[in-house]
Short mmCIF file of C-alpha atoms in Angstrom, two decimals:
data_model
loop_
_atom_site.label_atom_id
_atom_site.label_comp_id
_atom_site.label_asym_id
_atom_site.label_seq_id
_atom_site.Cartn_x
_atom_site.Cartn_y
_atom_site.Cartn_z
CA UNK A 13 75.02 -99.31 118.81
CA UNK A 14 72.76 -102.28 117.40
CA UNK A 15 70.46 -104.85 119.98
CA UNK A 16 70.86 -108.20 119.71
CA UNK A 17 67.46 -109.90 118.13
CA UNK A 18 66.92 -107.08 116.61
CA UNK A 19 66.50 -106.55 112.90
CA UNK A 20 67.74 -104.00 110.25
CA UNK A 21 68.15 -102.83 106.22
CA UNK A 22 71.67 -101.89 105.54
CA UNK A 23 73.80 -101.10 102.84
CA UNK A 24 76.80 -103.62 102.36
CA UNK A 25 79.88 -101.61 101.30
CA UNK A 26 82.49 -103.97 101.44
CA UNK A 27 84.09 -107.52 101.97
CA UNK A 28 85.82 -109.05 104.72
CA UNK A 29 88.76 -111.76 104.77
CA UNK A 30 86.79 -114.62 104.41
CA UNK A 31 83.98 -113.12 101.74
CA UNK A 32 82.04 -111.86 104.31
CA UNK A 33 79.89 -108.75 103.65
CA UNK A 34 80.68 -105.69 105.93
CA UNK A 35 77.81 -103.20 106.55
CA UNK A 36 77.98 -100.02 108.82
CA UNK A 37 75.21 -98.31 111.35
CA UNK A 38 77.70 -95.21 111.59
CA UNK A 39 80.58 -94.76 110.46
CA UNK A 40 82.74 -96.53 112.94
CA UNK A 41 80.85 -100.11 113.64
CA UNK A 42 80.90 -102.95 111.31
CA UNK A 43 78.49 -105.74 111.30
CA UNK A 44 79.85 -108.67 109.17
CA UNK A 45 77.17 -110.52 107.51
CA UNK A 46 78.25 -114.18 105.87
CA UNK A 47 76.66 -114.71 102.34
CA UNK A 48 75.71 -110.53 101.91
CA UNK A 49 77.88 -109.03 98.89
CA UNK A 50 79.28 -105.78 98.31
CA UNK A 51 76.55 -102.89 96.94
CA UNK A 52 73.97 -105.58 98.51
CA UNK A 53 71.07 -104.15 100.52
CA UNK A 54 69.84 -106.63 102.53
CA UNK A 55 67.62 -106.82 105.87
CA UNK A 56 69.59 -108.68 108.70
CA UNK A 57 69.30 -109.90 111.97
CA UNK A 58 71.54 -109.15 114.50
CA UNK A 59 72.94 -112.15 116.56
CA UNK A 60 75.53 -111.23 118.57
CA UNK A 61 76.85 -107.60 119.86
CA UNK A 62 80.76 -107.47 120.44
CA UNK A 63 81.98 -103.73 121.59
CA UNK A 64 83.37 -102.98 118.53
CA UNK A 65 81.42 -104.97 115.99
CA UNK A 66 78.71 -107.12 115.61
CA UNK A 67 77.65 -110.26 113.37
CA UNK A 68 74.39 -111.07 111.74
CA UNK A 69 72.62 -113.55 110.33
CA UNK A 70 71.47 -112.64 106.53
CA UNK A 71 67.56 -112.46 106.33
CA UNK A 72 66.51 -110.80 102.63
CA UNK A 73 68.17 -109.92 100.02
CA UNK A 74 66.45 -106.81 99.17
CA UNK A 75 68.69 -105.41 95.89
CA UNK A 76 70.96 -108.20 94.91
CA UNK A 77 74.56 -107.88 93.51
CA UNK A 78 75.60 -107.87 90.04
CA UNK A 79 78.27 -110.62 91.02
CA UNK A 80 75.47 -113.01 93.18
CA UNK A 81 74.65 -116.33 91.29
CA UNK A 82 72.98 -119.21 92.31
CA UNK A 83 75.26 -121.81 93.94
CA UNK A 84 75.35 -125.35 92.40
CA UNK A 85 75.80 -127.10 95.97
CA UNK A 86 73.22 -127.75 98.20
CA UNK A 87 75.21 -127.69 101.27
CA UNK A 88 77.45 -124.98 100.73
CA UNK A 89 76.16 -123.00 103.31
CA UNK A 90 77.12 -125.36 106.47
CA UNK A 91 80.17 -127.77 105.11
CA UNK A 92 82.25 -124.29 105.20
CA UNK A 93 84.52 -125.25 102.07
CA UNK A 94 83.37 -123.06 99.48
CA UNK A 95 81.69 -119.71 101.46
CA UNK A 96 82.28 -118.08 98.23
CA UNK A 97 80.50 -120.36 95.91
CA UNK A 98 77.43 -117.52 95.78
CA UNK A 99 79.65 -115.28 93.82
CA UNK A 100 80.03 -115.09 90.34
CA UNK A 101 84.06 -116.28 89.49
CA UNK A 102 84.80 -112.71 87.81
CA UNK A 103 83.59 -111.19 91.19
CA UNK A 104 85.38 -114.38 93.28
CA UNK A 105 88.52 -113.09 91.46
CA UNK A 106 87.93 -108.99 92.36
CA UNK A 107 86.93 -109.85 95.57
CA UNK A 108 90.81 -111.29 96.26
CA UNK A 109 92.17 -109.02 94.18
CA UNK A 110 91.03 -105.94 96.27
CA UNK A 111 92.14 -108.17 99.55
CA UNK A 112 95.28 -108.07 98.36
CA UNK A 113 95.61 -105.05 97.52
CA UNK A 114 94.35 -103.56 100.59
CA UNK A 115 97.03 -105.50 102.69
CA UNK A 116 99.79 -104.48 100.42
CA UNK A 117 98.71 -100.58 100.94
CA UNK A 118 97.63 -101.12 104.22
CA UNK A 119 99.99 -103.44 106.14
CA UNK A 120 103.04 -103.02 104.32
CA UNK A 121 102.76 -99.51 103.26
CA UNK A 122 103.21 -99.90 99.32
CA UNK A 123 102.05 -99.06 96.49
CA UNK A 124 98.98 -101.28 95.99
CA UNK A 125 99.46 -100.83 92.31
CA UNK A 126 102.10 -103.15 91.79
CA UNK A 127 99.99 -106.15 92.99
CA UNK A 128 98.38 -107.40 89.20
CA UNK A 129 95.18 -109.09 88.60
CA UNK A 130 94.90 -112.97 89.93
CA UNK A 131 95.63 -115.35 87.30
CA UNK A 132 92.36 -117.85 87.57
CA UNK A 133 91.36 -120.79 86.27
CA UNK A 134 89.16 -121.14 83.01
CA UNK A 135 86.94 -124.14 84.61
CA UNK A 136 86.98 -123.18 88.44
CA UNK A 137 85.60 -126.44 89.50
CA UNK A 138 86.53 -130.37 90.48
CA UNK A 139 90.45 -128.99 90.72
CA UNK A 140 91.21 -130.49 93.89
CA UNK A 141 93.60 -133.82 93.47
CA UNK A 142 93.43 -134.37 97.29
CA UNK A 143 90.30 -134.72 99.85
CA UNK A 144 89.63 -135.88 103.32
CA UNK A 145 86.97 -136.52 104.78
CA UNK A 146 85.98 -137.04 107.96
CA UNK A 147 83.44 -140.32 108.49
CA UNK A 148 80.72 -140.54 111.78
CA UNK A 149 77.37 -141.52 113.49
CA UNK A 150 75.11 -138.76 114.01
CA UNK A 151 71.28 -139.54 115.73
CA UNK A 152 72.65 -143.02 114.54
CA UNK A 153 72.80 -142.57 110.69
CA UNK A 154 76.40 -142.27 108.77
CA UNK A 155 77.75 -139.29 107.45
CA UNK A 156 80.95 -138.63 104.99
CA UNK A 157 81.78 -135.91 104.13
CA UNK A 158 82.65 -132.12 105.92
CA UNK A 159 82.40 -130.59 109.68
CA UNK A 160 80.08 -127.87 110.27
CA UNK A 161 82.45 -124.90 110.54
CA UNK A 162 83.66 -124.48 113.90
CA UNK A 163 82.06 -128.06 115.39
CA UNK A 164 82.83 -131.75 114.87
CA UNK A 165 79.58 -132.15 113.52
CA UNK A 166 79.93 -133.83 109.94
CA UNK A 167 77.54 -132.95 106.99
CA UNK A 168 76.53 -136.13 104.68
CA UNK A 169 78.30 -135.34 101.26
CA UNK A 170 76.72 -136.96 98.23
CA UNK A 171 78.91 -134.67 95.76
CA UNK A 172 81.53 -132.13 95.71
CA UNK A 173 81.98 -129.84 92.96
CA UNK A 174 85.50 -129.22 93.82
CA UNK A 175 86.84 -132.66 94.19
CA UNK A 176 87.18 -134.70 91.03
CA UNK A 177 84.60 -136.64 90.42
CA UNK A 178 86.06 -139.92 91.07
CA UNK A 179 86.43 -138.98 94.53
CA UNK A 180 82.84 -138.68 94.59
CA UNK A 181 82.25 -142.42 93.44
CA UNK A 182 84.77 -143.53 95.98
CA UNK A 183 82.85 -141.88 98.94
CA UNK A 184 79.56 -143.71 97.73
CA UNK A 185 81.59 -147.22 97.79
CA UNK A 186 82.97 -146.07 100.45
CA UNK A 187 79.32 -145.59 102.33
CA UNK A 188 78.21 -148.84 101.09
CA UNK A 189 80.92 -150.65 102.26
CA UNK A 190 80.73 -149.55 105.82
CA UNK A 191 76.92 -149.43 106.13
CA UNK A 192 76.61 -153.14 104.66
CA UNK A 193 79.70 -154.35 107.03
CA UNK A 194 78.60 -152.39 110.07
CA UNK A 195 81.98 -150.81 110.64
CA UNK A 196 82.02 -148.42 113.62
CA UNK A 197 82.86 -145.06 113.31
CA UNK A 198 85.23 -143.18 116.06
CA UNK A 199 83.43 -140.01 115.87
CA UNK A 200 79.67 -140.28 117.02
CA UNK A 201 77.76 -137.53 117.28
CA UNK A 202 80.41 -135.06 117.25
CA UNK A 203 82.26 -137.13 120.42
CA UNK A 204 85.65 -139.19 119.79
CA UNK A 205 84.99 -142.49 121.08
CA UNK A 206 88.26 -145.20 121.15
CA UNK A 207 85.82 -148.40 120.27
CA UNK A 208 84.97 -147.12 116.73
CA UNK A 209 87.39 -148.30 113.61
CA UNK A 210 87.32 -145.69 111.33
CA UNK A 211 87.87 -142.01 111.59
CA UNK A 212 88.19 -140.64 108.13
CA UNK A 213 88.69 -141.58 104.48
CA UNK A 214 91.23 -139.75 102.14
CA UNK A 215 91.82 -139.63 98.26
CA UNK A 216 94.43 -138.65 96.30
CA UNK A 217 94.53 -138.17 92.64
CA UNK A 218 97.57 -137.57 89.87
CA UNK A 219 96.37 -134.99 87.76
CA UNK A 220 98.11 -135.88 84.89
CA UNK A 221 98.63 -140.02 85.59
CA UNK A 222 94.94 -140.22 86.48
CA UNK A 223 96.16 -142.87 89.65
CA UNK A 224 94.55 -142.67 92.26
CA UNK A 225 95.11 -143.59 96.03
CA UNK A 226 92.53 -144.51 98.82
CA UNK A 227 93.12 -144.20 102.41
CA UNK A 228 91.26 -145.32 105.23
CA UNK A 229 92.36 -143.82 108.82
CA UNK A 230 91.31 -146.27 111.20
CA UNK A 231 91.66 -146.06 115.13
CA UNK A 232 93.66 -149.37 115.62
CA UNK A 233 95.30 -151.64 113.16
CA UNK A 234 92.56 -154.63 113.04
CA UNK A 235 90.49 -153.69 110.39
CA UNK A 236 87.46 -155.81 109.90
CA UNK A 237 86.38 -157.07 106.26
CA UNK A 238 89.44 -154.80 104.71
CA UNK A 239 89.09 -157.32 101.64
CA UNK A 240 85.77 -156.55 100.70
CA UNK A 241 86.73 -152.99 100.92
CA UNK A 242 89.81 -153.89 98.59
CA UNK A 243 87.39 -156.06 96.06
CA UNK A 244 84.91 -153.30 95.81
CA UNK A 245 87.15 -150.54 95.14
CA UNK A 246 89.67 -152.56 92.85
CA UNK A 247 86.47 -153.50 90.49
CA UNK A 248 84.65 -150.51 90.38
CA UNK A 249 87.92 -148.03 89.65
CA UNK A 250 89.70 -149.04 87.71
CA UNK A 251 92.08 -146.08 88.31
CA UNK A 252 93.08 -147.24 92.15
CA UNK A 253 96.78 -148.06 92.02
CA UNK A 254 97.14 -148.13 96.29
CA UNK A 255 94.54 -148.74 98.91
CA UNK A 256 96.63 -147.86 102.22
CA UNK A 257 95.37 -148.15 106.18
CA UNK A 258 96.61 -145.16 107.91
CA UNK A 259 96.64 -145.75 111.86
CA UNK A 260 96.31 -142.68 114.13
CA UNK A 261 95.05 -143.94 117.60
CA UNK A 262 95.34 -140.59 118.99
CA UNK A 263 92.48 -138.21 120.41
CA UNK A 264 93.54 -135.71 118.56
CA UNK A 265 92.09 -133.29 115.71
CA UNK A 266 95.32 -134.52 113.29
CA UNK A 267 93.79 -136.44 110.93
CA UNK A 268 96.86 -138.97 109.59
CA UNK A 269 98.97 -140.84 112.16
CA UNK A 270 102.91 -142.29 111.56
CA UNK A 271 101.97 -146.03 110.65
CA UNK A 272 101.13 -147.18 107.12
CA UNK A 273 100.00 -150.38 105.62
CA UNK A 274 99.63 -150.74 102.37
CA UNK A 275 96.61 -153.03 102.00
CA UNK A 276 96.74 -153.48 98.25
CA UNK A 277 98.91 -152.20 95.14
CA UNK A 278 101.38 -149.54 95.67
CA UNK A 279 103.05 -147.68 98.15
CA UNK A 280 102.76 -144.34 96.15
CA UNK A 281 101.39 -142.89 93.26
CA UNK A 282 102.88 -140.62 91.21
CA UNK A 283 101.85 -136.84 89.42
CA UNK A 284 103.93 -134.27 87.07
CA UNK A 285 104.11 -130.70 87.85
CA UNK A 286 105.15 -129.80 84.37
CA UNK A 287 108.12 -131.81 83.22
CA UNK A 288 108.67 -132.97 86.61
CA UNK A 289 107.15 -136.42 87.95
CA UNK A 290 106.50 -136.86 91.84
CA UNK A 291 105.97 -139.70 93.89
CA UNK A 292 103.41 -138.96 96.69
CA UNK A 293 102.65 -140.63 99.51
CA UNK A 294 99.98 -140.41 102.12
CA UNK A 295 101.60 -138.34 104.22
CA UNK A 296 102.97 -136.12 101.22
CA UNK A 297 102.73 -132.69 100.71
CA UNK A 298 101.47 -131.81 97.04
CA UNK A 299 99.50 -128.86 95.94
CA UNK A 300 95.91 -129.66 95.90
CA UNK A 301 95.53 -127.83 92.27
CA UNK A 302 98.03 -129.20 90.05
CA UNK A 303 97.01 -127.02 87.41
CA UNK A 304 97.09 -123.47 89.29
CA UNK A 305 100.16 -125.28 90.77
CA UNK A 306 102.25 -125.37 87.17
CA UNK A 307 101.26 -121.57 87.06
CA UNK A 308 102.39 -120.34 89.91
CA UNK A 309 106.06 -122.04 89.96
CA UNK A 310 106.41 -120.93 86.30
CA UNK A 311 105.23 -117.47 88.13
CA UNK A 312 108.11 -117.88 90.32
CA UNK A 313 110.61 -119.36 88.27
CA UNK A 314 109.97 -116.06 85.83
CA UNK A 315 110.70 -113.40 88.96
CA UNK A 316 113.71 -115.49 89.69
CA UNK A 317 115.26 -114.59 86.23
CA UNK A 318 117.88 -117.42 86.20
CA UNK A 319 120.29 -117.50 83.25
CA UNK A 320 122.29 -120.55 84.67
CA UNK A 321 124.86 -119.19 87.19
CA UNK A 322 123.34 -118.43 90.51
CA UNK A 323 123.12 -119.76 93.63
CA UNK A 324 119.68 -120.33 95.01
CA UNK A 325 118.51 -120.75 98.15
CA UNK A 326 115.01 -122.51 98.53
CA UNK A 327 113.73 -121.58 102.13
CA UNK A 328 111.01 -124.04 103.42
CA UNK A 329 111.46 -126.15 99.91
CA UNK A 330 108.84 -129.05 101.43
CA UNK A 331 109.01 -131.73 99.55
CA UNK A 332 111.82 -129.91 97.03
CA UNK A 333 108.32 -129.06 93.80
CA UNK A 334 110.38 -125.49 93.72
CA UNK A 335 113.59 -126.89 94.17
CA UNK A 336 113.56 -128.64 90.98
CA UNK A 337 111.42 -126.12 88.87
CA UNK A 338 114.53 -123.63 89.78
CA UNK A 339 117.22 -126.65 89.29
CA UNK A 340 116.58 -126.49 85.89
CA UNK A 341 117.64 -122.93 85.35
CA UNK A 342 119.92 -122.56 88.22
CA UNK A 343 124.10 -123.24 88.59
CA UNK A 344 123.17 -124.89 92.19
CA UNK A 345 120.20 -124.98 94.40
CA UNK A 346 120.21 -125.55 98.02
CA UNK A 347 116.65 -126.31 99.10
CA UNK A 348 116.09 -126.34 103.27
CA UNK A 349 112.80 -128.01 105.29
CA UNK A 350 112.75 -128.34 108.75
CA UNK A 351 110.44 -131.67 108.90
CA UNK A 352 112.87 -134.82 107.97
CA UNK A 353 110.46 -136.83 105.83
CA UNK A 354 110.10 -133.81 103.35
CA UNK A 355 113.59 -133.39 102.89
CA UNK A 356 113.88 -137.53 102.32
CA UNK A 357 111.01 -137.25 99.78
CA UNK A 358 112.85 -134.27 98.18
CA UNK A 359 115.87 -135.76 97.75
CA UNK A 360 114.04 -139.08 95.99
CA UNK A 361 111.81 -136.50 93.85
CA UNK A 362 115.61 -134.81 92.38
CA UNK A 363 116.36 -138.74 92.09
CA UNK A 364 113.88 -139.52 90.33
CA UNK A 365 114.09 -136.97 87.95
CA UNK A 366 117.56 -136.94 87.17
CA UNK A 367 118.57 -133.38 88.82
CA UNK A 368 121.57 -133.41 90.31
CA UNK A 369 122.54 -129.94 91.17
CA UNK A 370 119.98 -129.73 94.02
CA UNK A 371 120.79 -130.21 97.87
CA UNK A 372 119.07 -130.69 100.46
CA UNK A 373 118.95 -130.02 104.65
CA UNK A 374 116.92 -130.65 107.32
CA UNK A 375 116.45 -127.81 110.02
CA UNK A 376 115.33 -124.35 110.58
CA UNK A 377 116.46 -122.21 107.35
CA UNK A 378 116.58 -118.86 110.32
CA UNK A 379 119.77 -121.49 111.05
CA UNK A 380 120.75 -123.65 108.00
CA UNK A 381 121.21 -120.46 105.96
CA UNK A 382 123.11 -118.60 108.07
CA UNK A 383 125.51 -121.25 108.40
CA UNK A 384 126.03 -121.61 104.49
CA UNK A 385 127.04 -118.46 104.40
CA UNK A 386 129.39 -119.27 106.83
CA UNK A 387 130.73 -121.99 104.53
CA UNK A 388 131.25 -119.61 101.73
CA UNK A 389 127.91 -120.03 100.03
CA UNK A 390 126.65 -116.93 98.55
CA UNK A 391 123.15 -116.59 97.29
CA UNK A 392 122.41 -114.30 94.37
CA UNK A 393 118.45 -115.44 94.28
CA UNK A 394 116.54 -116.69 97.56
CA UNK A 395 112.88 -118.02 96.98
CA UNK A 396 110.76 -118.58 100.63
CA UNK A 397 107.44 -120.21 100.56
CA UNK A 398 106.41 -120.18 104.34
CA UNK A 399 103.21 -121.49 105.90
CA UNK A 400 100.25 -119.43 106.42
CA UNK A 401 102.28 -117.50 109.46
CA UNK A 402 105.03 -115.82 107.06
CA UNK A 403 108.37 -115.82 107.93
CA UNK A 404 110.26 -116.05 110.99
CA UNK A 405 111.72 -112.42 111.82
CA UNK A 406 115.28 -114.34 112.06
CA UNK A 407 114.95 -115.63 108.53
CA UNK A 408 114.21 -112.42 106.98
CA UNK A 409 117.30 -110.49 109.20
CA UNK A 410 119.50 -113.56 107.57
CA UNK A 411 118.43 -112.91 103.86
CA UNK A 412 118.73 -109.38 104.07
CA UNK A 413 122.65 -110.26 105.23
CA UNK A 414 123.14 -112.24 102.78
CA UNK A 415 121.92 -109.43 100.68
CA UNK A 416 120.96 -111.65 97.06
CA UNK A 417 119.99 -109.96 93.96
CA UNK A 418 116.87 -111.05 94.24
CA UNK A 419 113.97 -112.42 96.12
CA UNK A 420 110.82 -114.79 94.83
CA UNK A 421 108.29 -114.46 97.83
CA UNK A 422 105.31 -117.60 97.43
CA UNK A 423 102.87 -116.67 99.97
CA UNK A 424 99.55 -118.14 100.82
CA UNK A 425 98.17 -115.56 102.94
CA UNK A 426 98.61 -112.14 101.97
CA UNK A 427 98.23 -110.07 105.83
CA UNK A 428 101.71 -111.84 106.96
CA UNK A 429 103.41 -111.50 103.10
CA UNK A 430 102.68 -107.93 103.34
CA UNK A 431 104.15 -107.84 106.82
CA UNK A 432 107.24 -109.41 105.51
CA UNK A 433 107.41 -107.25 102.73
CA UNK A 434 107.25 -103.91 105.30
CA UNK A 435 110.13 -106.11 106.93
CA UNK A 436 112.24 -106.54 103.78
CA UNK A 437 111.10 -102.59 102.98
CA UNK A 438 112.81 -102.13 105.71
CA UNK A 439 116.22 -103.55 105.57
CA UNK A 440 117.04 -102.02 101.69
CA UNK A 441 114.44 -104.23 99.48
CA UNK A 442 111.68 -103.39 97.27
CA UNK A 443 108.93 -105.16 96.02
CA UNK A 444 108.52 -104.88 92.20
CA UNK A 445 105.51 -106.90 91.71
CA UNK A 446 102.71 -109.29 93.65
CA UNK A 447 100.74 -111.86 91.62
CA UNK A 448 98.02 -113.54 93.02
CA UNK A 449 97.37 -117.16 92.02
CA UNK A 450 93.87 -118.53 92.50
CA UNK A 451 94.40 -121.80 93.67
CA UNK A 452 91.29 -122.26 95.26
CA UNK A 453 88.37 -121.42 93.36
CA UNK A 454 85.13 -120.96 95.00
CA UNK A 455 87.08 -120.11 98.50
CA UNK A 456 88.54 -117.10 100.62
CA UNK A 457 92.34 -117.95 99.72
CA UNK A 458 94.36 -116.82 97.63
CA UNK A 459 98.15 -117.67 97.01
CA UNK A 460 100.72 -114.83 95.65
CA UNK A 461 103.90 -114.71 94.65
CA UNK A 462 105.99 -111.65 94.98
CA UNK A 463 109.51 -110.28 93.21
CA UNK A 464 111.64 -108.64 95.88
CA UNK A 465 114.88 -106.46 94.33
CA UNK A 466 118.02 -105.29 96.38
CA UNK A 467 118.04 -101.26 95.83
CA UNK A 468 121.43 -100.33 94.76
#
């Protein structure tokens, strides 16, 4: 057993979930250590002493890692965005690769060689097309920018090396603007207070358009000297095509609210995901790396292996960006969502792009699917991409009724993908392959997509 305060040399030997090295006294009790690396010796201090485990705080880096480089932002360390920023991109990409891997041998009791190398990105930097940012008063100066991991305490951002640099310039106007106005921030000093206007700033960028949109999250819908913020904006970037007020009066840690006003230009801006254009609103969901995005559809539309006449099912289809990259090789594809204003903006997204052997519902696809069956709709292909819990147990008892040919599993957290996959396992399915997708450079996640075949 370790003491608290007290200080040791250990051997790192491996890497937890969130990059984390993992160092052992004996055998049998871990002591995570945030910014060590695997084959690291390194003196630490212990801070706190759990029965099991214990965490420490990194002091010396006695023999550095192969994979350690020098990260190129300053604040890394507290914002909490990139944790892995302090290892080289060949050993960001092992690192997830062997996470992976371990979950798919581990959880779901598979072969962890069918799980192939992450597919990464050549410049691993300024990917993002979306960022918000939270906006306060701390010890009565302004700060923009990220919360302390684990706080409400928000670290002043000058530059973000995974946000595209106009977002950047936007943040500085953005600064300017309230500090010369004297607009009053809701959060202050990490406490929500209702007098303050204005809780957070968000910016959204088309990858491929280049428009960009700007929205301000204000506590109430007065919102002083909105046309200076308009006039500053307009003439400095060019690129703005909406400026939009987002109200959210709510103590709450959600950061958009229900009412819009568009304060200048449009209501929407618009981005392709390969042939496909999108119209995206505030309250959208798009994929925040439209490039790793284009990969990981083709990914899937590749496992589905459509020749033109199946049936798809798309469970939790969003805002319908699968739906329509599988439209184009499918006889019919029936895309379900349980929240109502993804299923509206899915069924203007096939309207806008001419596609009209896609169909949309709104409700739980454990039900909706079910109850197509019941209609006489038989999948051959079903493609899920659940949230970060997996899928409900209902959902996978349904699919494995219907009993398709296939299934094209997008995940974005491997631990519940390879649960589902013990699940399928299970009920007469195997999983061929896993391919991770690294959509998020210089962070702990990592999205896969798996190919799931009915065993004869």
């Amino acid at each position: 057993m370790v003491e608290k305060n007290k200080e040791y040399v250990v051997q790192v030997i491996s890497q937890g979930y969130e990059g984390e090295g993992i160092a052992k006294i004996n055998e049998s009790y871990p002591i995570f250590i945030e910014g060590a690396l695997s084959g690291e010796v390194v003196r630490v201090k212990i801070i706190k002493v759990n029965k099991n485990f214990a965490y420490g705080k990194l002091m010396e880096i006695i023999e550095p890692s192969i994979n350690r480089v020098e990260p190129i932002c300053s604040i890394y360390k507290r914002c909490g965005g990139c944790k892995i920023q302090h290892i080289s991109y060949k050993g960001q990409l092992d690192f997830k690769w062997g996470r992976v891997r371990e979950c798919i041998e581990r959880i779901a009791k598979l072969d962890k060689e069918i799980v192939k190398y992450p597919l990464g990105m050549t410049k691993p930097l300024m990917y993002r097309n979306k960022v918000q940012l939270p906006i306060g008063m701390f010890n009565g100066q302004l700060r923009i920018g990220f919360f302390v991991s684990r706080s409400h305490e928000i670290i002043d951002m000058e530059e973000c090396f995974i946000q595209d640099d106009i977002a950047n310039k936007i943040v500085k106007l953005t600064r300017e603007w309230i500090k010369k106005f004297n607009i009053s921030p809701c959060n202050v000093d990490g406490e929500y207070k209702s007098s303050g206007v204005i809780r957070h700033l968000m910016i959204r960028r088309g990858f491929k358009t280049g428009e960009v949109m700007v929205v301000l999250v204000t506590n109430k819908q007065e919102l002083p000297y909105k046309n200076e913020f308009i006039k500053v904006i307009t003439n400095s970037i060019p690129e703005v095509k909406s400026i939009i007020q987002n109200v959210n009066s709510k103590n709450t840690n959600v950061i958009l609210g229900d009412k819009l006003i568009t304060l200048w230009g449009n209501d929407t801006i618009s981005d392709y995901i390969g042939e496909f254009k999108f119209n995206i609103s505030p309250l959208s969901f798009f994929q925040v790396n439209p490039m790793q995005t284009e990969v990981l559809y083709s990914k899937a539309l590749e496992y589905a292996n459509l020749t033109g006449n199946e049936t798809v099912f798309d469970a939790y289809c969003g805002t319908g960006t699968i739906t329509l990259f599988l439209s184009k090789k499918a006889k019919k594809v029936y895309g379900v969502e349980i929240i109502p204003q993804a299923i509206d903006n899915a069924n203007v997204n096939a309207k806008e792009n001419n596609i009209s052997n896609a169909k949309f519902f709104v409700g739980k696809s454990e039900e909706i699917i079910p109850d197509l069956i019941n209609k006489g709709i038989k999948a051959d292909v079903i493609v899920v991409d659940p949230p970060r819990k997996g899928c409900d147990i209902s959902l996978l008892n349904a699919i494995s009724k219907v009993a398709p040919k296939r299934i094209v599993y997008v995940s974005c957290d491997p631990s519940t993908l390879a649960r589902d996959l013990k699940i399928l396992d299970e009920n007469g399915y195997k999983a061929i392959e896993v391919q991770p997708v690294d959509m998020f450079p210089q962070t702990a996640h990592i999205e896969n997509v798996a190919l799931i075949s009915k065993i004869k």
